[in-house]
Short mmCIF file of C-alpha atoms in Angstrom, two decimals:
data_model
loop_
_atom_site.label_atom_id
_atom_site.label_comp_id
_atom_site.label_asym_id
_atom_site.label_seq_id
_atom_site.Cartn_x
_atom_site.Cartn_y
_atom_site.Cartn_z
CA MET A 18 8.89 -15.49 -22.20
CA ARG A 19 11.80 -13.23 -21.79
CA LEU A 20 11.70 -10.91 -18.70
CA PRO A 21 11.63 -7.26 -19.85
CA GLY A 22 15.02 -5.55 -19.99
CA THR A 23 16.94 -8.82 -19.32
CA ASP A 24 18.28 -11.82 -21.15
CA VAL A 25 16.50 -14.15 -18.67
CA ASP A 26 13.76 -16.41 -19.94
CA VAL A 27 10.96 -17.86 -17.80
CA ASP A 28 9.24 -21.13 -18.45
CA PHE A 29 5.75 -21.85 -17.15
CA VAL A 30 4.81 -25.07 -15.37
CA GLU A 31 1.51 -26.20 -13.94
CA VAL A 32 1.47 -27.72 -10.52
CA VAL A 33 -1.61 -29.71 -9.28
CA SER A 34 -2.74 -28.84 -5.76
CA GLY A 35 -5.77 -30.86 -4.72
CA ASP A 36 -8.32 -30.01 -7.31
CA GLN A 37 -6.69 -26.73 -8.23
CA ARG A 38 -4.00 -26.06 -10.87
CA ILE A 39 -1.33 -23.45 -10.04
CA ASN A 40 0.55 -21.56 -12.77
CA VAL A 41 4.23 -21.06 -11.90
CA ALA A 42 6.89 -18.93 -13.72
CA VAL A 43 10.33 -20.43 -13.36
CA ALA A 44 13.80 -19.13 -14.17
CA GLY A 45 17.30 -20.47 -13.59
CA ASP A 46 18.68 -23.49 -11.87
CA GLY A 47 20.00 -24.14 -8.38
CA PRO A 48 18.43 -23.93 -4.83
CA LEU A 49 14.77 -23.04 -4.96
CA ILE A 50 13.21 -19.73 -4.02
CA VAL A 51 9.37 -19.56 -4.26
CA PHE A 52 7.84 -16.09 -4.55
CA VAL A 53 4.23 -15.41 -3.53
CA HIS A 54 2.46 -12.22 -4.60
CA GLY A 55 -0.38 -10.28 -3.00
CA TRP A 56 -3.48 -8.25 -3.98
CA PRO A 57 -3.99 -7.25 -6.75
CA GLU A 58 -0.94 -8.70 -8.50
CA LEU A 59 0.50 -11.67 -10.31
CA TRP A 60 3.69 -13.78 -10.64
CA TYR A 61 4.76 -10.82 -12.83
CA SER A 62 5.18 -8.76 -9.67
CA TRP A 63 8.43 -10.64 -9.02
CA ARG A 64 9.90 -10.10 -12.51
CA HIS A 65 12.87 -8.22 -11.08
CA GLN A 66 13.65 -10.85 -8.37
CA LEU A 67 13.29 -13.77 -10.87
CA ALA A 68 15.91 -12.20 -13.12
CA HIS A 69 18.26 -11.40 -10.22
CA PHE A 70 18.12 -14.71 -8.45
CA ALA A 71 18.24 -16.77 -11.60
CA ALA A 72 21.48 -14.94 -12.44
CA ARG A 73 22.71 -15.57 -8.91
CA GLY A 74 22.41 -19.34 -9.32
CA HIS A 75 18.95 -20.11 -7.97
CA ARG A 76 15.84 -21.72 -9.40
CA ALA A 77 13.57 -18.81 -8.86
CA ALA A 78 9.76 -19.53 -9.12
CA ALA A 79 6.83 -17.15 -8.84
CA LEU A 80 3.31 -18.50 -8.82
CA ASP A 81 -0.01 -17.03 -9.64
CA VAL A 82 -1.91 -17.46 -6.37
CA ARG A 83 -5.16 -19.33 -6.85
CA GLY A 84 -7.76 -16.87 -8.11
CA TYR A 85 -5.19 -14.95 -10.15
CA GLY A 86 -3.77 -15.14 -13.63
CA GLY A 87 -3.22 -18.57 -15.09
CA SER A 88 -4.14 -20.46 -11.89
CA SER A 89 -7.50 -22.05 -11.00
CA LYS A 90 -10.22 -19.63 -9.87
CA PRO A 91 -12.68 -21.29 -7.52
CA THR A 92 -15.67 -19.12 -6.58
CA GLU A 93 -16.24 -20.39 -2.99
CA ILE A 94 -14.95 -18.09 -0.26
CA GLU A 95 -13.76 -21.10 1.74
CA ALA A 96 -11.33 -22.01 -1.13
CA TYR A 97 -9.27 -18.97 -0.13
CA ARG A 98 -8.55 -19.93 3.41
CA LEU A 99 -4.90 -19.53 4.42
CA SER A 100 -4.59 -23.32 4.87
CA GLU A 101 -5.57 -23.84 1.20
CA LEU A 102 -3.23 -21.20 -0.16
CA CYS A 103 -0.35 -22.41 1.93
CA ALA A 104 -1.04 -25.98 0.67
CA ASP A 105 -0.66 -24.65 -2.86
CA VAL A 106 2.77 -23.07 -2.10
CA ALA A 107 3.85 -26.33 -0.34
CA GLU A 108 2.84 -28.31 -3.48
CA VAL A 109 4.72 -25.95 -5.74
CA ALA A 110 7.87 -26.27 -3.62
CA ALA A 111 7.58 -29.99 -3.54
CA ALA A 112 7.09 -30.20 -7.25
CA LEU A 113 10.11 -28.15 -8.12
CA GLN A 114 12.70 -29.39 -5.55
CA ASP A 115 12.95 -32.32 -3.20
CA ALA A 116 14.75 -30.34 -0.50
CA PRO A 117 12.93 -27.53 1.47
CA ALA A 118 12.72 -24.20 -0.36
CA ILE A 119 13.20 -20.60 0.58
CA VAL A 120 9.79 -18.84 0.48
CA VAL A 121 9.27 -15.12 0.06
CA GLY A 122 5.88 -13.37 0.09
CA HIS A 123 4.53 -9.86 -0.33
CA ASP A 124 1.28 -8.35 0.86
CA TRP A 125 -1.17 -11.23 1.19
CA GLY A 126 1.68 -13.35 -0.13
CA ALA A 127 3.58 -12.60 3.14
CA PRO A 128 0.96 -14.27 5.39
CA ILE A 129 0.84 -17.09 2.97
CA ALA A 130 4.61 -17.43 3.10
CA TRP A 131 4.76 -17.12 6.90
CA ASN A 132 2.01 -19.72 7.40
CA THR A 133 3.43 -22.14 4.87
CA ALA A 134 6.51 -22.15 7.04
CA ARG A 135 4.34 -22.81 10.02
CA LEU A 136 1.98 -25.40 8.51
CA HIS A 137 4.40 -27.12 6.19
CA PRO A 138 7.80 -26.87 7.98
CA ASP A 139 9.22 -29.77 6.02
CA ARG A 140 8.79 -27.70 2.80
CA VAL A 141 10.33 -24.43 4.00
CA ARG A 142 14.00 -23.91 4.76
CA ALA A 143 13.73 -20.10 5.41
CA VAL A 144 11.09 -17.46 4.97
CA ALA A 145 10.96 -13.71 4.26
CA GLY A 146 7.95 -11.44 4.24
CA LEU A 147 7.52 -8.08 2.53
CA SER A 148 5.11 -5.36 3.75
CA VAL A 149 3.20 -7.56 6.13
CA PRO A 150 5.06 -8.94 9.27
CA TYR A 151 4.21 -12.27 10.79
CA ARG A 152 1.51 -12.38 13.43
CA PRO A 153 -0.03 -15.75 14.26
CA VAL A 154 -3.70 -16.15 13.21
CA GLY A 155 -5.85 -15.65 16.35
CA PRO A 156 -9.29 -16.92 17.35
CA ARG A 157 -10.88 -13.60 16.46
CA SER A 158 -11.30 -12.62 12.85
CA PRO A 159 -9.25 -9.41 11.94
CA ILE A 160 -12.47 -8.08 10.38
CA GLU A 161 -13.95 -7.65 13.86
CA LEU A 162 -10.95 -5.60 14.82
CA TRP A 163 -11.13 -3.42 11.74
CA ARG A 164 -14.89 -2.81 12.44
CA GLU A 165 -13.88 -1.48 15.86
CA LEU A 166 -10.86 0.60 14.80
CA TYR A 167 -12.52 2.05 11.72
CA ALA A 168 -16.08 2.56 13.01
CA GLY A 169 -17.76 5.28 10.90
CA ARG A 170 -14.77 5.46 8.53
CA PHE A 171 -13.76 3.75 5.32
CA PHE A 172 -11.46 0.85 5.48
CA TYR A 173 -10.85 -1.18 2.33
CA GLN A 174 -11.01 -4.60 3.89
CA LEU A 175 -14.44 -3.78 5.31
CA TYR A 176 -15.61 -2.53 1.90
CA PHE A 177 -14.42 -5.85 0.36
CA GLN A 178 -16.69 -7.99 2.59
CA GLU A 179 -19.95 -7.92 0.63
CA PRO A 180 -19.62 -10.14 -2.44
CA GLY A 181 -20.11 -8.40 -5.71
CA VAL A 182 -19.83 -4.80 -4.46
CA ALA A 183 -16.04 -4.23 -5.04
CA GLU A 184 -16.09 -6.43 -8.08
CA ALA A 185 -18.58 -4.21 -9.78
CA GLU A 186 -16.56 -1.12 -9.08
CA LEU A 187 -13.14 -2.48 -10.07
CA ALA A 188 -14.23 -4.41 -13.13
CA GLY A 189 -15.81 -1.36 -14.79
CA ASP A 190 -12.42 -0.09 -15.95
CA PRO A 191 -9.61 -2.47 -14.90
CA ALA A 192 -6.89 -0.22 -16.28
CA ARG A 193 -8.14 2.77 -14.30
CA SER A 194 -8.72 0.67 -11.24
CA LEU A 195 -5.27 -0.79 -11.21
CA ARG A 196 -3.32 2.35 -11.93
CA MET A 197 -5.17 4.16 -9.14
CA ILE A 198 -4.60 1.33 -6.64
CA TYR A 199 -0.94 1.08 -7.48
CA ARG A 200 -0.28 4.78 -7.45
CA SER A 201 -2.24 5.60 -4.31
CA ILE A 202 -0.18 3.41 -1.88
CA GLY A 203 3.16 3.52 -3.62
CA GLY A 204 5.96 5.65 -2.33
CA ASP A 205 4.96 8.66 -4.38
CA GLY A 206 1.20 8.23 -3.77
CA THR A 207 -1.30 9.65 -1.28
CA GLY A 208 -0.48 7.05 1.36
CA GLY A 209 -3.91 5.40 1.45
CA PHE A 210 -7.19 4.68 -0.37
CA GLY A 211 -8.43 8.18 0.04
CA PRO A 212 -8.43 10.76 2.86
CA PRO A 213 -8.38 9.76 6.58
CA ASP A 214 -11.99 10.95 6.97
CA LYS A 215 -13.35 9.08 3.99
CA PRO A 216 -16.88 7.92 5.01
CA ALA A 217 -17.64 4.32 5.64
CA ASP A 218 -20.14 4.12 2.77
CA ALA A 219 -17.66 5.30 0.16
CA ARG A 220 -16.31 3.09 -2.63
CA LEU A 221 -12.57 2.12 -2.88
CA LEU A 222 -11.66 4.58 -5.58
CA ASP A 223 -13.60 7.51 -4.24
CA GLY A 224 -11.26 10.37 -3.29
CA ILE A 225 -8.22 8.84 -5.02
CA PRO A 226 -6.75 10.86 -7.85
CA ASP A 227 -6.44 9.18 -11.23
CA PRO A 228 -2.94 9.76 -12.46
CA GLY A 229 -3.84 8.79 -16.01
CA ASP A 230 -0.62 6.88 -16.33
CA PRO A 231 1.04 3.91 -14.52
CA PRO A 232 3.31 4.78 -11.49
CA PRO A 233 6.98 5.61 -12.44
CA TRP A 234 8.10 2.14 -11.46
CA MET A 235 5.87 0.50 -14.01
CA THR A 236 5.77 0.79 -17.84
CA ASP A 237 2.68 0.81 -19.91
CA ASP A 238 3.56 -2.68 -21.03
CA ASP A 239 3.85 -3.82 -17.40
CA LEU A 240 0.47 -2.44 -16.59
CA ALA A 241 -1.01 -4.16 -19.56
CA VAL A 242 0.07 -7.54 -18.17
CA TYR A 243 -2.06 -6.91 -15.00
CA VAL A 244 -4.93 -5.35 -16.96
CA ASP A 245 -5.27 -8.32 -19.26
CA ALA A 246 -5.18 -10.75 -16.42
CA PHE A 247 -7.83 -9.01 -14.38
CA ARG A 248 -9.96 -8.28 -17.40
CA SER A 249 -10.12 -11.99 -18.21
CA GLY A 250 -9.87 -13.55 -14.74
CA GLY A 251 -12.09 -11.10 -12.78
CA TRP A 252 -11.80 -9.90 -9.20
CA THR A 253 -13.77 -12.42 -7.22
CA GLY A 254 -11.01 -14.85 -6.36
CA PRO A 255 -8.61 -12.11 -5.30
CA LEU A 256 -11.27 -10.45 -3.14
CA ASN A 257 -12.31 -13.69 -1.56
CA ARG A 258 -9.03 -13.80 0.29
CA TYR A 259 -10.26 -10.88 2.42
CA ARG A 260 -13.65 -12.58 2.98
CA ALA A 261 -12.05 -15.82 4.15
CA GLN A 262 -10.49 -14.43 7.27
CA ALA A 263 -13.18 -15.67 9.62
CA PHE A 264 -12.51 -19.22 8.33
CA ASP A 265 -8.75 -18.71 9.17
CA ALA A 266 -9.66 -17.73 12.76
CA ASP A 267 -11.89 -20.82 13.21
CA GLU A 268 -9.37 -23.19 11.65
CA LEU A 269 -6.01 -21.86 12.90
CA GLY A 270 -6.80 -19.50 15.73
CA THR A 271 -6.20 -21.92 18.54
CA ARG A 272 -3.46 -23.95 16.85
CA PRO A 273 -0.48 -24.55 19.23
CA ASP A 274 3.10 -23.42 18.67
CA PRO A 275 2.58 -20.19 16.77
CA GLU A 276 6.29 -19.30 16.74
CA LEU A 277 8.23 -19.85 13.43
CA ALA A 278 11.32 -21.96 13.77
CA GLN A 279 12.94 -21.25 10.42
CA PRO A 280 15.33 -18.33 9.77
CA ALA A 281 13.07 -15.35 9.00
CA ALA A 282 13.48 -11.78 7.76
CA PHE A 283 11.15 -8.81 7.18
CA ILE A 284 11.40 -6.16 4.46
CA ALA A 285 9.11 -3.20 3.81
CA GLY A 286 8.84 0.29 2.43
CA GLU A 287 9.20 3.30 4.71
CA ARG A 288 5.92 4.77 3.39
CA ASP A 289 3.87 1.62 3.32
CA PRO A 290 0.38 2.42 4.88
CA VAL A 291 0.24 -1.12 6.28
CA ARG A 292 2.76 0.14 8.86
CA ARG A 293 0.04 2.27 10.46
CA PHE A 294 -3.03 0.09 9.95
CA VAL A 295 -3.49 0.06 13.79
CA PRO A 296 -3.64 3.79 14.74
CA GLY A 297 -0.78 4.75 16.98
CA ILE A 298 1.23 1.58 16.55
CA ASP A 299 4.10 0.83 14.25
CA VAL A 300 3.52 -2.81 13.45
CA TYR A 301 6.89 -3.03 11.65
CA ALA A 302 8.65 -2.59 14.99
CA MET A 303 7.29 -5.96 16.08
CA ALA A 304 8.17 -7.99 13.08
CA GLY A 305 10.27 -10.50 14.86
CA ASP A 306 8.12 -11.11 17.88
CA PHE A 307 6.91 -14.58 16.82
CA CYS A 308 10.12 -15.73 14.99
CA ALA A 309 12.52 -17.95 16.93
CA ASP A 310 15.39 -17.18 14.48
CA PHE A 311 14.73 -13.66 13.31
CA ARG A 312 17.49 -12.25 11.12
CA GLY A 313 16.25 -8.67 11.13
CA THR A 314 14.15 -5.92 9.50
CA THR A 315 15.06 -3.83 6.44
CA ILE A 316 13.07 -0.59 5.78
CA VAL A 317 13.59 0.85 2.35
CA PRO A 318 13.61 4.66 2.45
CA GLY A 319 11.02 6.39 0.37
CA ALA A 320 9.36 3.22 -0.88
CA GLY A 321 5.65 2.46 -0.46
CA HIS A 322 3.71 -0.73 -0.61
CA TRP A 323 4.77 -2.26 -3.93
CA VAL A 324 8.29 -2.44 -2.61
CA GLN A 325 9.75 -5.23 -4.77
CA GLN A 326 8.66 -3.35 -7.86
CA GLU A 327 9.31 0.18 -6.64
CA ALA A 328 12.86 -0.53 -5.31
CA PRO A 329 14.06 -3.87 -6.82
CA ALA A 330 17.69 -3.25 -6.24
CA ALA A 331 17.20 -2.59 -2.58
CA ILE A 332 14.93 -5.59 -2.21
CA ASN A 333 17.34 -7.85 -3.97
CA ALA A 334 20.17 -6.63 -1.84
CA ALA A 335 18.18 -7.22 1.33
CA LEU A 336 17.25 -10.75 0.21
CA ASP A 337 20.87 -11.38 -0.85
CA ARG A 338 22.06 -10.59 2.69
CA PHE A 339 19.38 -12.88 4.19
CA LEU A 340 20.31 -15.75 1.91
CA ASP A 341 24.01 -15.26 2.47
CA GLY A 342 23.48 -15.62 6.17
CA LEU A 343 21.66 -18.91 5.94
#
């Protein structure tokens, strides 16, 4: 497959991780960078980075996280624990290069990248996270915190907890669902999944305007890649990541040595709503708190949550600076 607007081709390889099979898009040759996407995305979310870093002399690889795209889609919630997803990334890195890799993640891919560095330090040379800074998994599930902070109000992660509910809403019209999700928390969107006073019993898309078209940083053909994948693969696997957080707390919450040793960097959009998930606190200001070798934060002006797609040149430049300093 040729990446759109470039002369860079990607090949697809399948990596076996336990009893799961992980689909990986690979471009270029050289030192390995592994890119990990978030919700609700695909390897394709890294198309701009694959082209850039392949041209820069890297072997650039972007996987479909389990539950997505061409990868295995187990139905059990436990299969989406961070430890399982990190093991997938470590297997991909080991399959593509003997030496440790650079790992970069966005959205849920960021905690997966951070924790792959923590749980599989022999496979990760350096790590960067986009949109979600590193915080060690604690003994208390984040869902309990969200229930306290958003009591009586809508919060999407709480809405996702009951199996089948969000699936039914989002699968009804995947094209509409995806364009509304992408547009609402992008840099030119509303800044969230509905108004601040959205009631707790609302659905995800309630109160979000339907733009009718993809956001400006995505073509109709780009959107079709995602629509086709979610229409065929469904939403249960992607949503189960949110439901598995209690398992993470039980499994990793008391694990010693939470600080990351590898060189680390954080990148995010100025208008990303993740920044204000905890009312009154800018979580981006604390991005390096648990990184022993933190190389800095880059905030991209005007960008929202889908930062590597909204502002690919700025993201590629920030990653270039990080890599050049290694």
